[in-house]
Short mmCIF file of C-alpha atoms and ligand atoms in Angstrom, two decimals:
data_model
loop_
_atom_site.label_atom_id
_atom_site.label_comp_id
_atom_site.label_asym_id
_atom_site.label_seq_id
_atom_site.Cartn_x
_atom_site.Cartn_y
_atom_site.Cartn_z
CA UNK A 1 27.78 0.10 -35.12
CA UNK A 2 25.68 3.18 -33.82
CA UNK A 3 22.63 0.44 -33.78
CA UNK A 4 24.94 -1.96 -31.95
CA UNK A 5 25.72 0.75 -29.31
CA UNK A 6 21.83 1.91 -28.80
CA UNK A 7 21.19 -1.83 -28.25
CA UNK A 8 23.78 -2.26 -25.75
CA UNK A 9 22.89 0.31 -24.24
CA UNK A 10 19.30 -1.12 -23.63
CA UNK A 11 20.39 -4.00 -22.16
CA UNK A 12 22.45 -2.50 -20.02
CA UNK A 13 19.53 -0.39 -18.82
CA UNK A 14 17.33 -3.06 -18.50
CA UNK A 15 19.43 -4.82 -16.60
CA UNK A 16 20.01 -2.32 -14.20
CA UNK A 17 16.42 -1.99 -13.64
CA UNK A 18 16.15 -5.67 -13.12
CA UNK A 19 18.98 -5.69 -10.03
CA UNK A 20 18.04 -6.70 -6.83
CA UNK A 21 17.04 -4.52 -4.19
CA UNK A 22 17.95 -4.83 -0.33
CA UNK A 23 14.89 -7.26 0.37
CA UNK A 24 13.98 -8.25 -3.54
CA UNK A 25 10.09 -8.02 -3.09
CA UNK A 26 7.89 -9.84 -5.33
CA UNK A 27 4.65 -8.58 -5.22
CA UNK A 28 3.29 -12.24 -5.05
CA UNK A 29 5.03 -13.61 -2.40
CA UNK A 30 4.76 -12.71 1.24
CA UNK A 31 7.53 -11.02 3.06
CA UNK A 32 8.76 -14.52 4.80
CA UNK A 33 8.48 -16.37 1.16
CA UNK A 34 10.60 -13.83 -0.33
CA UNK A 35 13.12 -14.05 2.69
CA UNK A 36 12.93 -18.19 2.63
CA UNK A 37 13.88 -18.20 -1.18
CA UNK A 38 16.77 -15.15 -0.39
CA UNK A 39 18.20 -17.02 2.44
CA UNK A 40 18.37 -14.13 4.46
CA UNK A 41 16.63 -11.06 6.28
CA UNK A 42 17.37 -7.84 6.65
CA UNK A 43 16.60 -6.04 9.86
CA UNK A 44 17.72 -1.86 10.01
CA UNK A 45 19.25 -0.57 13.04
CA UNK A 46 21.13 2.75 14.32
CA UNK A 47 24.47 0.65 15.60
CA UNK A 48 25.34 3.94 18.56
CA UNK A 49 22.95 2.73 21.40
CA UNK A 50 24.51 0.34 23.49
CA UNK A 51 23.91 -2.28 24.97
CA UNK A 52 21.06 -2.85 22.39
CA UNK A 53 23.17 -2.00 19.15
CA UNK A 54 26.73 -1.31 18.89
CA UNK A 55 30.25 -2.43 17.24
CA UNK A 56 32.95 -3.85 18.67
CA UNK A 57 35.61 -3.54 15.72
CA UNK A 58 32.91 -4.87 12.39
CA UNK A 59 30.69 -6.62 14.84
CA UNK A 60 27.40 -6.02 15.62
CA UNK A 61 26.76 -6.58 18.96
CA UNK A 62 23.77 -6.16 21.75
CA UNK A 63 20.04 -7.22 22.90
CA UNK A 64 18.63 -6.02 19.73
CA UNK A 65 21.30 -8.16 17.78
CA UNK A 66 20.60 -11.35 19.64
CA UNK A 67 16.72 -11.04 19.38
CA UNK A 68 17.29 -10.34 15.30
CA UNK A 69 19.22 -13.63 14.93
CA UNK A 70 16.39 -15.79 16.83
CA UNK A 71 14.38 -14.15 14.09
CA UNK A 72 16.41 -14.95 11.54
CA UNK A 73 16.85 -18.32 13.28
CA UNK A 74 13.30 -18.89 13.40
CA UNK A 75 13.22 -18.77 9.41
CA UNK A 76 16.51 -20.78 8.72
CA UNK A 77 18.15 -17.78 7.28
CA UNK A 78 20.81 -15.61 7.30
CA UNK A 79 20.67 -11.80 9.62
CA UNK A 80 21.80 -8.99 7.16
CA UNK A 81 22.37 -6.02 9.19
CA UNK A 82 21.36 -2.17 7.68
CA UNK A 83 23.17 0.09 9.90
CA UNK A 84 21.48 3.40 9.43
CA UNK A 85 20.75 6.86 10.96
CA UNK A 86 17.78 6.57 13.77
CA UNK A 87 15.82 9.16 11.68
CA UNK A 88 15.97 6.97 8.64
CA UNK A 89 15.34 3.14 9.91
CA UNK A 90 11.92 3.56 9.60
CA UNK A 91 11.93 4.73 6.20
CA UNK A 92 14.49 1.60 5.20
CA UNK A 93 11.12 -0.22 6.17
CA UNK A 94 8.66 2.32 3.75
CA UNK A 95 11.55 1.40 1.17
CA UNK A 96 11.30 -1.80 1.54
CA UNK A 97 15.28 -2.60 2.14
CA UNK A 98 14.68 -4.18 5.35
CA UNK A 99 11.91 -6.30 6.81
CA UNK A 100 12.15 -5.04 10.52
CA UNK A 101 13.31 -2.34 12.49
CA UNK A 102 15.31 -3.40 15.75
CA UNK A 103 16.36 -0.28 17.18
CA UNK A 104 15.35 0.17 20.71
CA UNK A 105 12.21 1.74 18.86
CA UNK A 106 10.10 2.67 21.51
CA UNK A 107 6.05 2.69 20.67
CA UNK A 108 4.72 5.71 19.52
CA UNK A 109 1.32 6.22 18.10
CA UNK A 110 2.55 8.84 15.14
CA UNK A 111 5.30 5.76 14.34
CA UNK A 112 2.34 3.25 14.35
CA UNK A 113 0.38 5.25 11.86
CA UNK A 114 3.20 4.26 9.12
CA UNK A 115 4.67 0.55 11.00
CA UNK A 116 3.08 -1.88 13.29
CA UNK A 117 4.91 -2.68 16.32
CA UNK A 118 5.51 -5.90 17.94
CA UNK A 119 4.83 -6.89 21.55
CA UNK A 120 7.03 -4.96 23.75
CA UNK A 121 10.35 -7.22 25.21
CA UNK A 122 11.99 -4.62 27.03
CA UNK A 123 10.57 -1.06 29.68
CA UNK A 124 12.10 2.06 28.88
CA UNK A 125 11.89 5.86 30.07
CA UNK A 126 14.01 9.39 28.99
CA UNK A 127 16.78 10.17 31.33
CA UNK A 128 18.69 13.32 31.83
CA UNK A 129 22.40 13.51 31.95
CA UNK A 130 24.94 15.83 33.33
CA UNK A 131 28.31 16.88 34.25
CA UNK A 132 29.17 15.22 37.68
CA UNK A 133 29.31 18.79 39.26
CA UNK A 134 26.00 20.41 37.25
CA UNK A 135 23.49 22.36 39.41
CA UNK A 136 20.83 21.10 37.39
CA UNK A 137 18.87 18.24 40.01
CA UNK A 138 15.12 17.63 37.99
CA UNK A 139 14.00 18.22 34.89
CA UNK A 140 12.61 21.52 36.16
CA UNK A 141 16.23 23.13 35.91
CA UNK A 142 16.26 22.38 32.00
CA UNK A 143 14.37 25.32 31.11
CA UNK A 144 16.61 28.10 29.74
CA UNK A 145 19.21 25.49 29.21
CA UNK A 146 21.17 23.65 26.41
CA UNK A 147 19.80 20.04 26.04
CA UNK A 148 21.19 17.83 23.50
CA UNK A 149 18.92 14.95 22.15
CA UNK A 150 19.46 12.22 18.87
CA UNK A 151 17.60 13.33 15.78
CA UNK A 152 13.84 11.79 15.60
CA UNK A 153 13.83 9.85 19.18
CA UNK A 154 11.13 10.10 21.49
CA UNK A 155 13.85 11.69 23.58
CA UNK A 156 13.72 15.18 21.05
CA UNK A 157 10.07 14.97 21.06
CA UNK A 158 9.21 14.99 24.82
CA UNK A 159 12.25 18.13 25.01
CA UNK A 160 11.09 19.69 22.60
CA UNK A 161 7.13 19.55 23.34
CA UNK A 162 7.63 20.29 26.96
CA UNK A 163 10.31 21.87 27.69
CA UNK A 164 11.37 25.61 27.10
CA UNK A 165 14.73 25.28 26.54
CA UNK A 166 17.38 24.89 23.69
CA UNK A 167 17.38 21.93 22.17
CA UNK A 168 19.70 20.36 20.20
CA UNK A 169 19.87 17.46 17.82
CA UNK A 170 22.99 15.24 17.25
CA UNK A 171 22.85 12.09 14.68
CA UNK A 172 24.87 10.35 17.39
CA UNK A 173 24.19 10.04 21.17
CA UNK A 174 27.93 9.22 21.27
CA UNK A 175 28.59 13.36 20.33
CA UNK A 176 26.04 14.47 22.44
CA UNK A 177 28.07 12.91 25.14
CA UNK A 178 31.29 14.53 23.95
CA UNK A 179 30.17 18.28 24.00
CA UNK A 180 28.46 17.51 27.60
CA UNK A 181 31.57 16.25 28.98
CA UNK A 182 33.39 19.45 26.48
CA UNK A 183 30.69 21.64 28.61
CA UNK A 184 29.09 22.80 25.08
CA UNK A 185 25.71 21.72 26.06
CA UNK A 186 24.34 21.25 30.02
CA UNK A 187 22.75 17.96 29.48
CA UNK A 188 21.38 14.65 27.37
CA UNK A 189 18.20 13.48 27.24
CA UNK A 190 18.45 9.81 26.15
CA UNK A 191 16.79 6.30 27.11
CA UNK A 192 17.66 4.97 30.02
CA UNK A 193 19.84 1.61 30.09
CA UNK A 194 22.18 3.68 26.74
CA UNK A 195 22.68 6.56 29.55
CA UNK A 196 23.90 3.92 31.96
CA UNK A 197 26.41 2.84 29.52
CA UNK A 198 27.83 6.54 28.91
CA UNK A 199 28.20 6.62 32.90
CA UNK A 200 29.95 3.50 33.50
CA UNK A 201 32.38 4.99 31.07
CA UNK A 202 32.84 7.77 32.10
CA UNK A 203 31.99 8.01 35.92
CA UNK A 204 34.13 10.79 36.93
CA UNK A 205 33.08 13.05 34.45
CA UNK A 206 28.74 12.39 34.19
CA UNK A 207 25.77 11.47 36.36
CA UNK A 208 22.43 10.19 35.56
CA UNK A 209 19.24 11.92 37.38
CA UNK A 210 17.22 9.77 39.17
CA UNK A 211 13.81 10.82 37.82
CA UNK A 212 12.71 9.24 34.83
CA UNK A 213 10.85 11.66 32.44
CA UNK A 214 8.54 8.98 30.41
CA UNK A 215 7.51 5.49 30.33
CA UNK A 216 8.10 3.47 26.75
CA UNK A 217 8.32 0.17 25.70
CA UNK A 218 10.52 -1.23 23.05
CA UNK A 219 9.26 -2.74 19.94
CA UNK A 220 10.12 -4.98 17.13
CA UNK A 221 8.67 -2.97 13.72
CA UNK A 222 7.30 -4.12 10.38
CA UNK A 223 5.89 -3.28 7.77
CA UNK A 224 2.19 -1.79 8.03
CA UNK A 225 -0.23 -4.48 7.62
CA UNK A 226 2.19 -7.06 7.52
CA UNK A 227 0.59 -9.72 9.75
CA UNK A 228 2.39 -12.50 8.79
CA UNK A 229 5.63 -10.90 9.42
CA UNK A 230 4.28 -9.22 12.77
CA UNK A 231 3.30 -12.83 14.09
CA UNK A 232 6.33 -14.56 13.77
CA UNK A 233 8.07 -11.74 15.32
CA UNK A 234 5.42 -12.01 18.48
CA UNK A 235 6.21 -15.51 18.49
CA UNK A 236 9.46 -15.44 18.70
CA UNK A 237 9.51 -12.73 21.39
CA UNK A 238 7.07 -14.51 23.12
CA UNK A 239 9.06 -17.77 22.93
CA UNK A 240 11.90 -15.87 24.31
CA UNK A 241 9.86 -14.47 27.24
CA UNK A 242 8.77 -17.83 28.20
CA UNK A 243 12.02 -19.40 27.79
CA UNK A 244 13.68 -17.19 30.18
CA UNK A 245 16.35 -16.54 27.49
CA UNK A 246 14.99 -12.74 26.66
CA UNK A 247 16.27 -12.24 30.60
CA UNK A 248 19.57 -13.89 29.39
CA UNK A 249 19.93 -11.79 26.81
CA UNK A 250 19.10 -9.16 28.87
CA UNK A 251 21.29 -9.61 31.85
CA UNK A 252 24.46 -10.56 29.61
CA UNK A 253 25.02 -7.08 28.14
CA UNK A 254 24.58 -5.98 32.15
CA UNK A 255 27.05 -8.27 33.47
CA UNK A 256 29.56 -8.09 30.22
CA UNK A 257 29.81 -4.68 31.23
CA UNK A 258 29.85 -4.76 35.06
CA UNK A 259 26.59 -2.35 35.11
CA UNK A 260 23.95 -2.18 37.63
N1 LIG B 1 13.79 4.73 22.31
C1 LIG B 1 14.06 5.95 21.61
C2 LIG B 1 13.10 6.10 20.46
O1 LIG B 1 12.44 5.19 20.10
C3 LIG B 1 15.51 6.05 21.13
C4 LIG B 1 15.98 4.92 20.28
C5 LIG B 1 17.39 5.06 19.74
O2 LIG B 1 18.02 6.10 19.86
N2 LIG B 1 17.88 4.03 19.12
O3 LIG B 1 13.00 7.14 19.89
#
């Protein structure tokens, strides 16, 4: 009986060695094998930065979204969606429990030491947001003040690397928001086309500076030294450029939300 047990107990170890992972890699196959014979791919995302990734009840929605099913499309499989912190989809890549990163990922070249980025489909830059009635007009008022930022974004790292003030991280932009309008903290430093979103909501309350602090691009990420994977990404983005549908996409989250 005690053998019987020790036996079972194998088995059931060995078998829980054997279960799948997120993406099932087989060291043998390439990335878009391994997805062809799943039936799907898995792309990681942060779902809080509309109008590229967000929920409307379960659904994913936004520019990001759309551009990850054309990928999926492009293979004839299924889109599983990781919805993740931003500080961790790049290590759901290193893990290997994705095969891309759509995130409004801006290209950075510390980022690119560990991923390779796609082509860029989409111009971005740091705003700075504040109450409707701050005194703060330029990014030289920050100093001294209370700045909050989302964990691991380009947005903390260009605060925090040139700016003397307080800075202070939030998993969420969506609670950054909340203790600006709560007058906790005097602004948000976030991308662009997100802070436009927070305004439309919530006109009376927040305003978006005019300057822009950076210039980014957004990229599509794989794995490092993926080429395979990288190329049919670049195709498809550059299939979507050409098509005019990219714009589409584009101008559909704009007009769905009566911005700009
Ligand atoms: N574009 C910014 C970055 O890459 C923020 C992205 C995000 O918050 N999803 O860091």
């Amino acid at each position: 009986m005690k053998k019987l047990t020790k036996i079972l107990a194998i088995i059931a170890a060995m078998a829980l060695l054997s279960l799948p992972t997120g993406c099932k890699k087989d060291s043998d196959k390439t990335t878009i094998e391994q997805v062809k014979e799943n039936g799907y791919i898995t792309m990681a995302t942060n779902a809080d930065f509309e109008p590229f990734e967000y929920k409307d009840g379960t659904e994913f929605l936004g520019i990001d979204i759309d551009i990850s099913k054309k990928i999926a499309e492009k293979l004839g499989v299924e889109l599983k969606i990781n919805d993740v912190a931003f500080s961790a989809v790049l290590q759901e890549l290193a893990n290997g429990t994705c095969e891309f990163v759509a995130a409004g990922m801006s290209y950075d070249e510390t980022r690119a030491k560990n991923a390779d980025f796609s082509d860029p489909y989409f111009s971005a830059s740091q705003v700075i947001l504040v109450n409707s009635d701050s005194s703060i007009a330029s990014a030289d008022d920050l100093n001294g003040k209370k700045i909050g930022v989302q964990e691991g974004t380009t947005g903390a790292d260009y605060c925090e690397k040139n700016l003397e003030a307080e800075v202070i991280p939030f998993s969420k932009h969506v609670d950054a928001v909340s203790d600006l309008i709560a007058g906790q903290i005097d602004a948000v430093v976030l991308d662009d086309f997100p802070a436009t979103k927070f305004v439309e909501k919530n006109a009376d309350k927040i305003k978006k500076l005019d300057t822009p602090l950076t210039e980014e691009t957004y990229s599509i990420v794989v794995a490092k030294d993926d080429k395979e994977m990288l190329n049919l990404v670049n195709e498809v983005i550059a299939e979507l450029k050409s098509s005019g549908e990219l714009q589409e996409i584009i101008d559909n989250y704009q007009d769905a939300l009566g911005a700009e």
